[in-house]
Amino acid sequence: MSAVALPKQRMSAEEFLAWSQTQAGRYELTGGEVFAQASERAAHAKIKFRIAMALYEAVRSKGLPCHVLPDGMAVRIDADTVFEPDAQLYCGPELPPDTILVESPVIVIEVLSPSTGKNDALGKLAAYFRLPSVAHYLIVSPDQKLIFHHARGQGVTILTRIVREGAIALDPPGLEIALADIYGE
């Protein structure tokens, strides 16, 4: 695999989305700067898959008009910031097949990794909640049974729960996922 030279000039979200479609690998745009995403460890990939499946099963069992997407789909925060969460859920009609951008995610999920932990916990937390549609942001540990559940409260308040057992209620859209389904038991 050859190294990819990252653009040195600042990009808008639209320029980044067009550029990223011609690149191998995963990238994010923060403040107009392109950042390559590190390769995943097996534990990261496994938890990412399990949480997407737990969300999918919860949506299906409730018959909700919502859709779960694994990584690869972009979320535009503003004119010069685009993230690719590890998983997300949106409600409403199916997206067209050629769509690369989810306009109104309700739940966004990031699995912690050594290279992105601080940004996931701080920078992305503030950024995701700038989107009016985001009701929940889950930061998931791949190494221990631990999820930081950030939920939109009244006004600008963000409520945080540290979840180590049981289940997480996600309302909206009106579903629940058990930690046992994510971490196994």
Tab-separated table of C-alpha atoms in Angstrom:
chain	number	residue	atom	x	y	z
A	1	MET	CA	0.000	0.000	0.000
A	2	SER	CA	1.455	3.350	-0.973
A	3	ALA	CA	1.333	6.430	1.206
A	4	VAL	CA	-1.267	9.053	0.379
A	5	ALA	CA	-0.196	12.680	0.352
A	6	LEU	CA	-2.743	14.714	2.253
A	7	PRO	CA	-3.808	18.004	0.699
A	8	LYS	CA	-1.850	20.893	2.182
A	9	GLN	CA	-4.433	23.543	1.355
A	10	ARG	CA	-7.558	23.965	3.438
A	11	MET	CA	-10.736	22.444	2.025
A	12	SER	CA	-14.433	23.087	2.344
A	13	ALA	CA	-16.754	20.222	3.245
A	14	GLU	CA	-17.876	19.968	-0.394
A	15	GLU	CA	-14.282	19.877	-1.687
A	16	PHE	CA	-13.374	17.274	0.915
A	17	LEU	CA	-16.333	15.028	0.060
A	18	ALA	CA	-15.409	15.119	-3.636
A	19	TRP	CA	-11.712	14.488	-2.870
A	20	SER	CA	-12.370	11.666	-0.384
A	21	GLN	CA	-14.356	9.695	-2.978
A	22	THR	CA	-11.167	9.307	-5.034
A	23	GLN	CA	-9.019	8.111	-2.111
A	24	ALA	CA	-8.346	4.758	-0.518
A	25	GLY	CA	-8.637	4.733	3.262
A	26	ARG	CA	-10.642	6.848	5.672
A	27	TYR	CA	-10.270	10.564	6.232
A	28	GLU	CA	-11.969	13.290	8.222
A	29	LEU	CA	-12.010	17.042	7.799
A	30	THR	CA	-11.604	19.243	10.870
A	31	GLY	CA	-11.500	23.006	10.504
A	32	GLY	CA	-10.635	22.653	6.822
A	33	GLU	CA	-7.679	20.297	7.445
A	34	VAL	CA	-7.665	16.678	6.242
A	35	PHE	CA	-6.700	13.966	8.726
A	36	ALA	CA	-6.069	10.316	7.831
A	37	GLN	CA	-7.714	7.786	10.119
A	38	ALA	CA	-5.462	5.101	11.609
A	39	SER	CA	-5.921	1.417	10.848
A	40	GLU	CA	-8.224	-0.353	13.286
A	41	ARG	CA	-7.313	-3.001	15.817
A	42	ALA	CA	-9.380	-6.207	15.845
A	43	ALA	CA	-11.059	-5.217	19.137
A	44	HIS	CA	-12.178	-1.910	17.591
A	45	ALA	CA	-13.656	-3.575	14.492
A	46	LYS	CA	-15.420	-6.245	16.562
A	47	ILE	CA	-17.120	-3.757	18.919
A	48	LYS	CA	-18.048	-1.478	16.020
A	49	PHE	CA	-19.762	-4.398	14.279
A	50	ARG	CA	-21.551	-5.539	17.434
A	51	ILE	CA	-22.929	-2.113	18.315
A	52	ALA	CA	-24.198	-1.595	14.759
A	53	MET	CA	-25.872	-5.018	14.901
A	54	ALA	CA	-27.392	-4.306	18.337
A	55	LEU	CA	-28.847	-1.051	17.002
A	56	TYR	CA	-30.111	-2.786	13.866
A	57	GLU	CA	-31.840	-5.524	15.871
A	58	ALA	CA	-33.391	-2.964	18.241
A	59	VAL	CA	-34.731	-0.902	15.313
A	60	ARG	CA	-36.084	-4.015	13.614
A	61	SER	CA	-37.755	-5.397	16.746
A	62	LYS	CA	-39.496	-2.054	17.413
A	63	GLY	CA	-40.468	-1.554	13.773
A	64	LEU	CA	-39.011	1.956	13.785
A	65	PRO	CA	-38.631	3.907	10.527
A	66	CYS	CA	-34.893	4.252	11.192
A	67	HIS	CA	-31.725	2.950	9.547
A	68	VAL	CA	-28.334	1.932	10.958
A	69	LEU	CA	-25.180	2.587	8.974
A	70	PRO	CA	-21.662	1.365	9.699
A	71	ASP	CA	-18.644	3.576	9.118
A	72	GLY	CA	-18.051	4.989	5.684
A	73	MET	CA	-20.940	7.451	5.684
A	74	ALA	CA	-20.030	11.067	6.354
A	75	VAL	CA	-21.662	13.594	8.680
A	76	ARG	CA	-21.119	17.284	7.859
A	77	ILE	CA	-20.789	19.363	11.016
A	78	ASP	CA	-20.265	22.707	9.280
A	79	ALA	CA	-18.733	24.261	6.156
A	80	ASP	CA	-15.254	22.890	6.924
A	81	THR	CA	-15.767	19.868	9.201
A	82	VAL	CA	-16.845	16.363	8.144
A	83	PHE	CA	-16.642	13.276	10.361
A	84	GLU	CA	-17.097	9.574	9.630
A	85	PRO	CA	-18.516	8.006	12.792
A	86	ASP	CA	-17.986	4.302	13.445
A	87	ALA	CA	-21.763	3.801	13.266
A	88	GLN	CA	-24.843	5.986	13.118
A	89	LEU	CA	-28.606	5.850	13.051
A	90	TYR	CA	-30.954	8.146	11.168
A	91	CYS	CA	-34.734	8.053	10.857
A	92	GLY	CA	-36.880	8.632	7.803
A	93	PRO	CA	-36.797	7.300	4.264
A	94	GLU	CA	-33.924	5.210	2.909
A	95	LEU	CA	-31.060	7.256	1.495
A	96	PRO	CA	-30.459	7.132	-2.265
A	97	PRO	CA	-27.810	4.498	-3.155
A	98	ASP	CA	-25.160	7.033	-4.214
A	99	THR	CA	-25.432	9.161	-1.054
A	100	ILE	CA	-22.221	9.653	0.940
A	101	LEU	CA	-23.556	12.138	3.496
A	102	VAL	CA	-26.101	11.611	6.279
A	103	GLU	CA	-27.813	14.956	6.842
A	104	SER	CA	-29.708	14.225	10.080
A	105	PRO	CA	-28.201	11.498	12.255
A	106	VAL	CA	-30.071	10.843	15.515
A	107	ILE	CA	-27.416	8.614	17.115
A	108	VAL	CA	-23.683	8.784	16.376
A	109	ILE	CA	-21.160	6.312	17.718
A	110	GLU	CA	-17.392	6.440	17.986
A	111	VAL	CA	-15.325	3.509	19.245
A	112	LEU	CA	-12.280	4.703	21.178
A	113	SER	CA	-8.846	4.116	19.717
A	114	PRO	CA	-5.432	5.122	21.039
A	115	SER	CA	-5.004	7.740	18.308
A	116	THR	CA	-8.440	9.403	18.555
A	117	GLY	CA	-9.606	9.018	22.156
A	118	LYS	CA	-9.100	12.623	23.224
A	119	ASN	CA	-10.724	14.052	20.083
A	120	ASP	CA	-13.684	11.627	20.343
A	121	ALA	CA	-14.242	12.590	23.975
A	122	LEU	CA	-13.841	16.354	23.605
A	123	GLY	CA	-13.810	17.779	20.085
A	124	LYS	CA	-16.357	15.491	18.495
A	125	LEU	CA	-18.664	15.651	21.520
A	126	ALA	CA	-19.095	19.399	21.107
A	127	ALA	CA	-19.237	19.166	17.314
A	128	TYR	CA	-21.861	16.440	16.995
A	129	PHE	CA	-24.253	18.228	19.329
A	130	ARG	CA	-24.094	21.308	17.097
A	131	LEU	CA	-26.344	19.294	14.780
A	132	PRO	CA	-29.975	19.699	15.908
A	133	SER	CA	-30.834	16.122	14.875
A	134	VAL	CA	-28.270	14.459	17.165
A	135	ALA	CA	-29.974	13.163	20.298
A	136	HIS	CA	-27.287	10.694	21.433
A	137	TYR	CA	-23.524	10.371	21.094
A	138	LEU	CA	-22.017	7.111	22.328
A	139	ILE	CA	-18.292	6.782	22.956
A	140	VAL	CA	-17.559	3.076	23.251
A	141	SER	CA	-14.497	1.407	24.765
A	142	PRO	CA	-13.296	-1.628	22.819
A	143	ASP	CA	-11.155	-2.867	25.712
A	144	GLN	CA	-13.540	-2.851	28.659
A	145	LYS	CA	-17.278	-2.873	29.230
A	146	LEU	CA	-17.682	0.906	29.220
A	147	ILE	CA	-19.839	3.319	27.216
A	148	PHE	CA	-20.083	7.072	27.683
A	149	HIS	CA	-23.658	7.971	26.745
A	150	HIS	CA	-24.078	11.656	25.974
A	151	ALA	CA	-27.719	12.704	25.467
A	152	ARG	CA	-29.261	16.011	24.489
A	153	GLY	CA	-31.013	17.591	27.476
A	154	GLN	CA	-33.016	20.803	27.807
A	155	GLY	CA	-31.649	23.762	25.839
A	156	VAL	CA	-27.895	23.420	25.398
A	157	THR	CA	-27.448	20.882	28.195
A	158	ILE	CA	-25.737	17.584	27.395
A	159	LEU	CA	-26.402	14.815	29.920
A	160	THR	CA	-23.685	12.195	30.390
A	161	ARG	CA	-24.052	8.683	31.772
A	162	ILE	CA	-21.231	6.224	32.256
A	163	VAL	CA	-22.678	2.800	31.487
A	164	ARG	CA	-20.927	-0.399	32.606
A	165	GLU	CA	-23.867	-2.810	32.820
A	166	GLY	CA	-27.489	-3.224	31.884
A	167	ALA	CA	-28.870	-1.352	28.900
A	168	ILE	CA	-28.857	2.083	27.311
A	169	ALA	CA	-32.209	3.727	26.588
A	170	LEU	CA	-32.060	5.787	23.402
A	171	ASP	CA	-35.158	7.952	23.149
A	172	PRO	CA	-35.591	9.337	20.600
A	173	PRO	CA	-35.988	7.186	18.602
A	174	GLY	CA	-37.399	4.870	21.295
A	175	LEU	CA	-35.121	1.864	21.575
A	176	GLU	CA	-32.809	0.171	24.037
A	177	ILE	CA	-29.567	-1.731	23.560
A	178	ALA	CA	-28.075	-4.104	26.104
A	179	LEU	CA	-24.374	-4.033	26.883
A	180	ALA	CA	-24.446	-7.836	26.736
A	181	ASP	CA	-25.310	-7.556	23.027
A	182	ILE	CA	-22.298	-5.321	22.464
A	183	TYR	CA	-19.687	-6.938	24.675
A	184	GLY	CA	-21.042	-10.491	24.826
A	185	GLU	CA	-21.769	-12.463	27.969
